[in-house]
mmCIF file of C-alpha atoms in Angstrom:
data_model
loop_
_atom_site.group_PDB
_atom_site.id
_atom_site.type_symbol
_atom_site.label_atom_id
_atom_site.label_comp_id
_atom_site.label_asym_id
_atom_site.label_seq_id
_atom_site.Cartn_x
_atom_site.Cartn_y
_atom_site.Cartn_z
ATOM 1 C CA MET A 1 0.000 0.000 0.000
ATOM 2 C CA SER A 2 1.323 3.438 -0.988
ATOM 3 C CA LEU A 3 0.924 6.250 1.546
ATOM 4 C CA SER A 4 1.804 9.916 1.507
ATOM 5 C CA LEU A 5 2.009 12.344 4.419
ATOM 6 C CA SER A 6 0.281 15.492 3.214
ATOM 7 C CA ASP A 7 0.440 17.624 6.338
ATOM 8 C CA SER A 8 1.721 17.558 9.894
ATOM 9 C CA ARG A 9 2.160 20.086 12.646
ATOM 10 C CA TYR A 10 2.662 20.142 16.368
ATOM 11 C CA GLY A 11 3.052 22.645 19.174
ATOM 12 C CA ARG A 12 2.008 23.687 22.649
ATOM 13 C CA SER A 13 -1.371 25.171 23.570
ATOM 14 C CA GLY A 14 -2.711 26.879 26.648
ATOM 15 C CA VAL A 15 0.547 28.304 28.027
ATOM 16 C CA ARG A 16 -0.699 30.605 30.802
ATOM 17 C CA LEU A 17 1.345 33.467 32.175
ATOM 18 C CA LEU A 18 0.830 36.607 34.225
ATOM 19 C CA LYS A 19 3.309 39.354 33.399
ATOM 20 C CA LEU A 20 3.779 41.937 36.148
ATOM 21 C CA ASN A 21 5.451 45.218 35.214
ATOM 22 C CA ARG A 22 6.445 47.311 38.234
ATOM 23 C CA ARG A 23 6.891 51.042 37.697
ATOM 24 C CA GLY A 24 7.438 52.267 41.208
ATOM 25 C CA ASP A 25 4.197 51.974 43.136
ATOM 26 C CA ARG A 26 2.138 51.743 39.919
ATOM 27 C CA HIS A 27 1.943 48.232 38.500
ATOM 28 C CA GLU A 28 0.691 46.827 35.177
ATOM 29 C CA VAL A 29 -0.510 43.244 34.686
ATOM 30 C CA ARG A 30 -0.958 41.216 31.505
ATOM 31 C CA ASP A 31 -2.920 37.957 31.769
ATOM 32 C CA LEU A 32 -1.942 35.978 28.659
ATOM 33 C CA THR A 33 -2.540 32.560 27.128
ATOM 34 C CA VAL A 34 -0.191 31.515 24.327
ATOM 35 C CA ASP A 35 -0.669 28.828 21.672
ATOM 36 C CA VAL A 36 2.249 27.864 19.415
ATOM 37 C CA ALA A 37 2.095 25.611 16.340
ATOM 38 C CA PHE A 38 4.996 24.434 14.181
ATOM 39 C CA GLU A 39 4.888 23.424 10.525
ATOM 40 C CA GLY A 40 7.833 21.700 8.868
ATOM 41 C CA ASP A 41 9.387 18.436 7.749
ATOM 42 C CA PHE A 42 8.531 16.180 10.656
ATOM 43 C CA GLY A 43 7.861 13.055 8.568
ATOM 44 C CA ALA A 44 10.745 11.042 10.025
ATOM 45 C CA SER A 45 9.285 11.446 13.506
ATOM 46 C CA LEU A 46 5.866 10.192 12.398
ATOM 47 C CA ARG A 47 7.038 7.361 10.154
ATOM 48 C CA GLU A 48 10.167 6.134 11.915
ATOM 49 C CA GLY A 49 10.124 7.567 15.421
ATOM 50 C CA ASP A 50 13.217 9.674 14.604
ATOM 51 C CA ASN A 51 12.878 12.745 16.825
ATOM 52 C CA ARG A 52 15.996 14.678 15.781
ATOM 53 C CA ALA A 53 13.812 17.346 14.106
ATOM 54 C CA ILE A 54 11.439 17.676 17.068
ATOM 55 C CA LEU A 55 11.749 20.354 19.724
ATOM 56 C CA PRO A 56 9.869 19.081 22.802
ATOM 57 C CA THR A 57 6.642 20.926 23.473
ATOM 58 C CA ASP A 58 7.868 21.390 27.044
ATOM 59 C CA SER A 59 10.764 23.400 25.595
ATOM 60 C CA ILE A 60 8.273 25.505 23.628
ATOM 61 C CA GLN A 61 6.463 26.359 26.862
ATOM 62 C CA ASN A 62 9.725 27.181 28.639
ATOM 63 C CA ALA A 63 10.751 29.518 25.803
ATOM 64 C CA VAL A 64 7.405 31.334 25.968
ATOM 65 C CA LEU A 65 7.764 31.873 29.708
ATOM 66 C CA ALA A 66 11.405 32.943 29.487
ATOM 67 C CA LEU A 67 10.849 35.392 26.624
ATOM 68 C CA ALA A 68 7.846 36.840 28.465
ATOM 69 C CA ARG A 69 10.195 38.535 30.937
ATOM 70 C CA ASP A 70 11.506 40.981 28.338
ATOM 71 C CA HIS A 71 8.759 40.982 25.690
ATOM 72 C CA ALA A 72 5.322 40.428 27.251
ATOM 73 C CA ALA A 73 4.857 43.856 28.801
ATOM 74 C CA GLY A 74 4.188 45.568 25.463
ATOM 75 C CA GLU A 75 1.762 44.859 22.648
ATOM 76 C CA ILE A 76 0.647 41.247 22.379
ATOM 77 C CA GLU A 77 1.160 41.392 18.583
ATOM 78 C CA GLU A 78 4.821 42.280 19.130
ATOM 79 C CA PHE A 79 5.201 39.474 21.677
ATOM 80 C CA ALA A 80 3.719 36.991 19.182
ATOM 81 C CA LEU A 81 6.123 38.228 16.475
ATOM 82 C CA GLU A 82 9.081 37.852 18.828
ATOM 83 C CA LEU A 83 8.088 34.265 19.648
ATOM 84 C CA ALA A 84 7.595 33.292 15.995
ATOM 85 C CA ARG A 85 10.980 34.700 14.983
ATOM 86 C CA HIS A 86 12.689 33.040 17.943
ATOM 87 C CA PHE A 87 11.414 29.589 17.052
ATOM 88 C CA LEU A 88 12.331 29.973 13.364
ATOM 89 C CA GLU A 89 15.872 30.865 14.407
ATOM 90 C CA GLN A 90 16.180 27.980 16.867
ATOM 91 C CA VAL A 91 14.546 25.105 14.931
ATOM 92 C CA GLU A 92 16.158 24.539 11.506
ATOM 93 C CA THR A 93 13.489 22.069 10.349
ATOM 94 C CA LEU A 94 10.706 24.551 11.060
ATOM 95 C CA SER A 95 9.151 26.116 7.940
ATOM 96 C CA ARG A 96 6.375 28.149 9.578
ATOM 97 C CA ALA A 97 5.524 29.238 13.111
ATOM 98 C CA ARG A 98 2.026 30.200 14.175
ATOM 99 C CA VAL A 99 1.562 32.044 17.464
ATOM 100 C CA ARG A 100 -1.715 33.081 19.038
ATOM 101 C CA VAL A 101 -1.814 35.238 22.159
ATOM 102 C CA THR A 102 -5.049 35.757 24.073
ATOM 103 C CA GLU A 103 -5.311 38.496 26.692
ATOM 104 C CA GLN A 104 -7.850 38.586 29.500
ATOM 105 C CA ALA A 105 -8.209 42.129 30.773
ATOM 106 C CA TRP A 106 -7.804 43.197 34.383
ATOM 107 C CA GLN A 107 -9.125 46.628 35.362
ATOM 108 C CA ARG A 108 -7.901 48.823 38.165
ATOM 109 C CA ILE A 109 -10.152 48.870 41.214
ATOM 110 C CA GLU A 110 -11.677 52.286 41.875
ATOM 111 C CA SER A 111 -10.664 53.129 45.424
ATOM 112 C CA HIS A 112 -11.545 56.425 47.106
ATOM 113 C CA GLY A 113 -12.472 57.928 43.769
ATOM 114 C CA ARG A 114 -9.337 56.999 41.833
ATOM 115 C CA PRO A 115 -7.918 53.933 40.055
ATOM 116 C CA HIS A 116 -5.745 51.968 42.461
ATOM 117 C CA ASP A 117 -2.057 51.637 41.544
ATOM 118 C CA HIS A 118 -1.735 47.917 42.243
ATOM 119 C CA ALA A 119 -5.183 46.406 42.906
ATOM 120 C CA PHE A 120 -7.239 44.924 40.077
ATOM 121 C CA ALA A 121 -10.543 43.258 39.250
ATOM 122 C CA ARG A 122 -11.022 40.944 36.295
ATOM 123 C CA GLY A 123 -12.610 42.690 33.311
ATOM 124 C CA GLY A 124 -15.455 41.480 31.122
ATOM 125 C CA THR A 125 -15.814 38.159 29.351
ATOM 126 C CA ASP A 126 -14.313 39.384 26.064
ATOM 127 C CA ARG A 127 -10.696 38.665 25.209
ATOM 128 C CA ARG A 128 -8.179 40.490 23.024
ATOM 129 C CA ILE A 129 -6.501 38.272 20.421
ATOM 130 C CA ALA A 130 -3.261 38.488 18.446
ATOM 131 C CA HIS A 131 -2.381 35.910 15.786
ATOM 132 C CA VAL A 132 0.946 35.855 13.929
ATOM 133 C CA GLU A 133 2.248 33.573 11.196
ATOM 134 C CA GLN A 134 5.875 33.790 10.157
ATOM 135 C CA SER A 135 7.388 31.686 7.363
ATOM 136 C CA ARG A 136 11.093 31.026 6.894
ATOM 137 C CA ASN A 137 10.821 31.781 3.157
ATOM 138 C CA GLU A 138 8.650 34.903 3.423
ATOM 139 C CA ARG A 139 9.870 38.201 4.802
ATOM 140 C CA ALA A 140 6.410 39.567 5.579
ATOM 141 C CA SER A 141 4.469 38.322 8.579
ATOM 142 C CA LEU A 142 0.741 37.722 8.726
ATOM 143 C CA ILE A 143 -0.537 39.776 11.645
ATOM 144 C CA GLU A 144 -4.110 39.575 12.897
ATOM 145 C CA ALA A 145 -5.881 41.072 15.876
ATOM 146 C CA GLY A 146 -9.281 40.310 17.281
ATOM 147 C CA ILE A 147 -11.952 40.190 19.946
ATOM 148 C CA GLU A 148 -13.643 37.028 21.177
ATOM 149 C CA GLY A 149 -16.531 36.456 23.536
ATOM 150 C CA LEU A 150 -17.965 39.992 23.629
ATOM 151 C CA ALA A 151 -21.704 39.788 24.438
ATOM 152 C CA LEU A 152 -23.796 42.418 22.612
ATOM 153 C CA MET A 153 -27.479 43.331 22.798
ATOM 154 C CA LYS A 154 -29.777 45.989 21.374
ATOM 155 C CA THR A 155 -33.478 46.300 22.165
ATOM 156 C CA ARG A 156 -34.616 48.521 19.258
ATOM 157 C CA HIS A 157 -34.067 48.900 15.516
ATOM 158 C CA ALA A 158 -33.690 45.177 14.914
ATOM 159 C CA GLY A 159 -36.146 43.108 12.896
ATOM 160 C CA PHE A 160 -36.332 39.928 10.849
ATOM 161 C CA ALA A 161 -38.931 39.498 8.107
ATOM 162 C CA GLY A 162 -39.362 38.472 4.478
ATOM 163 C CA TYR A 163 -37.347 35.293 4.836
ATOM 164 C CA LEU A 164 -37.707 31.952 3.082
ATOM 165 C CA ARG A 165 -40.357 29.694 4.596
ATOM 166 C CA ASP A 166 -40.886 25.948 4.370
ATOM 167 C CA ARG A 167 -43.262 23.465 6.002
ATOM 168 C CA TYR A 168 -41.203 23.511 9.214
ATOM 169 C CA THR A 169 -41.078 27.299 9.642
ATOM 170 C CA THR A 170 -42.759 28.466 12.832
ATOM 171 C CA LEU A 171 -40.819 31.668 13.491
ATOM 172 C CA ALA A 172 -43.007 34.763 13.346
ATOM 173 C CA GLU A 173 -41.838 37.762 11.354
ATOM 174 C CA THR A 174 -41.108 40.920 13.331
ATOM 175 C CA GLU A 175 -40.055 44.483 12.706
ATOM 176 C CA GLU A 176 -38.830 44.944 16.272
ATOM 177 C CA ARG A 177 -37.007 42.407 18.409
ATOM 178 C CA ILE A 178 -34.128 42.062 20.817
ATOM 179 C CA LEU A 179 -30.903 41.374 18.956
ATOM 180 C CA ALA A 180 -28.447 39.522 21.201
ATOM 181 C CA ALA A 181 -25.239 38.001 19.903
ATOM 182 C CA GLU A 182 -21.655 37.198 20.849
ATOM 183 C CA LEU A 183 -19.076 39.091 18.846
ATOM 184 C CA ASN A 184 -16.041 37.188 17.598
ATOM 185 C CA ALA A 185 -14.065 39.454 15.267
ATOM 186 C CA HIS A 186 -10.650 39.028 13.685
ATOM 187 C CA TRP A 187 -8.985 41.477 11.358
ATOM 188 C CA ARG A 188 -5.787 41.394 9.332
ATOM 189 C CA TYR A 189 -3.373 44.281 9.063
ATOM 190 C CA GLY A 190 -1.898 45.156 5.686
ATOM 191 C CA TRP A 191 1.461 46.119 7.152
ATOM 192 C CA ALA A 192 3.478 45.803 10.329
ATOM 193 C CA GLU A 193 5.092 48.417 12.581
ATOM 194 C CA ILE A 194 1.842 50.116 13.560
ATOM 195 C CA PRO A 195 0.477 51.228 16.956
ATOM 196 C CA TYR A 196 -1.415 47.985 17.595
ATOM 197 C CA ALA A 197 -3.188 49.076 20.772
ATOM 198 C CA VAL A 198 -4.458 52.251 19.106
ATOM 199 C CA HIS A 199 -5.868 50.372 16.116
ATOM 200 C CA TYR A 200 -7.310 47.644 18.335
ATOM 201 C CA ARG A 201 -9.272 50.250 20.289
ATOM 202 C CA GLN A 202 -10.345 51.966 17.068
ATOM 203 C CA VAL A 203 -11.678 48.789 15.456
ATOM 204 C CA ARG A 204 -13.393 47.695 18.659
ATOM 205 C CA GLN A 205 -15.155 51.042 18.990
ATOM 206 C CA VAL A 206 -16.179 51.121 15.316
ATOM 207 C CA LEU A 207 -17.708 47.654 15.634
ATOM 208 C CA LEU A 208 -19.634 48.662 18.756
ATOM 209 C CA ASP A 209 -20.790 51.988 17.298
ATOM 210 C CA THR A 210 -22.049 50.281 14.145
ATOM 211 C CA PHE A 211 -23.860 47.548 16.062
ATOM 212 C CA ALA A 212 -25.636 50.164 18.173
ATOM 213 C CA ALA A 213 -26.615 52.501 15.325
ATOM 214 C CA HIS A 214 -27.410 50.065 12.517
ATOM 215 C CA ASP A 215 -31.050 49.560 11.510
ATOM 216 C CA SER A 216 -30.795 45.784 11.444
ATOM 217 C CA ARG A 217 -32.891 43.695 9.062
ATOM 218 C CA SER A 218 -31.068 40.528 10.129
ATOM 219 C CA VAL A 219 -27.956 39.469 12.010
ATOM 220 C CA GLN A 220 -26.232 39.028 8.632
ATOM 221 C CA HIS A 221 -27.190 42.576 7.661
ATOM 222 C CA THR A 222 -25.602 44.029 10.786
ATOM 223 C CA LEU A 223 -22.570 41.750 10.544
ATOM 224 C CA TYR A 224 -21.693 43.102 7.091
ATOM 225 C CA ALA A 225 -22.274 46.702 8.161
ATOM 226 C CA MET A 226 -19.864 46.237 11.077
ATOM 227 C CA ALA A 227 -17.130 44.721 8.902
ATOM 228 C CA ARG A 228 -17.527 47.397 6.250
ATOM 229 C CA ALA A 229 -17.313 50.208 8.792
ATOM 230 C CA ALA A 230 -14.078 48.804 10.227
ATOM 231 C CA LEU A 231 -12.503 48.605 6.768
ATOM 232 C CA GLU A 232 -13.616 52.100 5.836
ATOM 233 C CA GLN A 233 -12.563 53.803 9.062
ATOM 234 C CA VAL A 234 -9.301 52.039 9.995
ATOM 235 C CA PRO A 235 -6.954 52.092 6.953
ATOM 236 C CA PRO A 236 -4.364 49.493 8.132
ATOM 237 C CA VAL A 237 -7.126 46.847 8.271
ATOM 238 C CA VAL A 238 -7.421 44.962 4.966
ATOM 239 C CA GLU A 239 -9.679 42.049 5.962
ATOM 240 C CA VAL A 240 -12.312 41.467 8.632
ATOM 241 C CA ARG A 241 -13.724 38.090 9.685
ATOM 242 C CA LEU A 242 -16.833 38.223 11.854
ATOM 243 C CA ARG A 243 -18.715 35.450 13.604
ATOM 244 C CA LEU A 244 -21.935 36.340 15.430
ATOM 245 C CA PRO A 245 -23.651 33.499 17.267
ATOM 246 C CA SER A 246 -27.179 34.821 17.761
ATOM 247 C CA GLN A 247 -28.730 34.243 21.185
ATOM 248 C CA PRO A 248 -32.112 36.006 21.212
ATOM 249 C CA PRO A 249 -33.963 35.856 24.562
ATOM 250 C CA LYS A 250 -37.334 34.173 24.494
ATOM 251 C CA PRO A 251 -40.419 36.136 25.582
ATOM 252 C CA VAL A 252 -42.299 34.718 28.548
ATOM 253 C CA ASP A 253 -46.002 33.954 27.988
ATOM 254 C CA LEU A 254 -47.738 35.482 31.015
ATOM 255 C CA ARG A 255 -51.292 34.623 29.927
ATOM 256 C CA PRO A 256 -51.462 31.419 32.037
ATOM 257 C CA PHE A 257 -51.061 33.706 35.043
ATOM 258 C CA GLY A 258 -53.935 35.947 33.970
ATOM 259 C CA MET A 259 -51.539 38.680 32.923
ATOM 260 C CA GLU A 260 -51.177 40.585 29.680
ATOM 261 C CA ASN A 261 -48.076 40.025 27.557
ATOM 262 C CA THR A 262 -46.400 43.437 27.329
ATOM 263 C CA GLY A 263 -43.098 42.272 25.852
ATOM 264 C CA GLU A 264 -41.088 43.134 28.938
ATOM 265 C CA VAL A 265 -40.122 39.750 30.440
ATOM 266 C CA PHE A 266 -37.745 37.368 28.642
ATOM 267 C CA VAL A 267 -35.710 34.253 29.373
ATOM 268 C CA PRO A 268 -32.077 34.431 28.209
ATOM 269 C CA SER A 269 -31.129 31.785 25.658
ATOM 270 C CA GLU A 270 -27.714 30.279 24.965
ATOM 271 C CA GLU A 271 -28.302 26.932 23.240
ATOM 272 C CA PRO A 272 -29.124 26.236 20.518
ATOM 273 C CA HIS A 273 -28.245 29.366 18.591
ATOM 274 C CA GLY A 274 -27.873 30.578 15.034
ATOM 275 C CA VAL A 275 -24.392 31.330 13.733
ATOM 276 C CA MET A 276 -23.655 33.966 11.089
ATOM 277 C CA GLU A 277 -20.176 34.384 9.618
ATOM 278 C CA ALA A 278 -18.619 36.481 6.891
ATOM 279 C CA VAL A 279 -15.230 37.576 5.579
ATOM 280 C CA VAL A 280 -15.082 41.065 4.054
ATOM 281 C CA ARG A 281 -11.956 42.372 2.293
ATOM 282 C CA ARG A 282 -11.186 45.892 1.249
ATOM 283 C CA ASP A 283 -11.590 45.137 -2.474
ATOM 284 C CA ASP A 284 -15.105 43.750 -1.772
ATOM 285 C CA LEU A 285 -16.465 47.133 -0.731
ATOM 286 C CA ALA A 286 -19.216 48.435 -2.992
#
């Protein structure tokens, strides 16, 4: 029997670290999770058990933690770039390194009317994302940023009507509903050496502003409007990928209790949910 190995990769996922940066009495904390994946010629390890081309995943984790001392206090995109370049320099059989850094925010505790210098409370459920891919044969790096797990809701200017119906359709059309979804957004930068934190905040705010203001005819309609706005308003962004799991709350029927339904009481819903996704590039803009 003839076999061919078409693809193989390995790495280390879920490397947790807390980077503390002391500047006198005022401290900064970065709560990071790092995933590293290697691509290269690892066929001998798979076919013959020859591990001379394999860097142990434990060594990958150790390198992440060691390099965090000098590189994790700044932008997470720059930390991901540093890690990718380090591994390409150290592992000759490596053809491509992929690094993903996820940041969970901590916010300063308000104490006596001012942000405390060294006391923090965990932020919201959303996470900031940086994803970098660096190839040995390509000078340019792929650099992406993103947001995951940001719960959004609007209670006006959201409808859903005029859709395809079949024998199993029971959903009632509406011109006004609660639109609740979880934002997962990733965007690619067209060039490096940019103020990543500034552009991250810009894109995040554009997405939120558009969600709030858009007269939504469907989740898909709003999804595209959000991606388009980010591309139009933040020039370094050349591609936006959005995923919006829709989690509309269900209205409670109060009639069994002898009460009128006024559309004010709902039960939050998480599963099952609809999922809408789209990729919008700058050359797709109408």
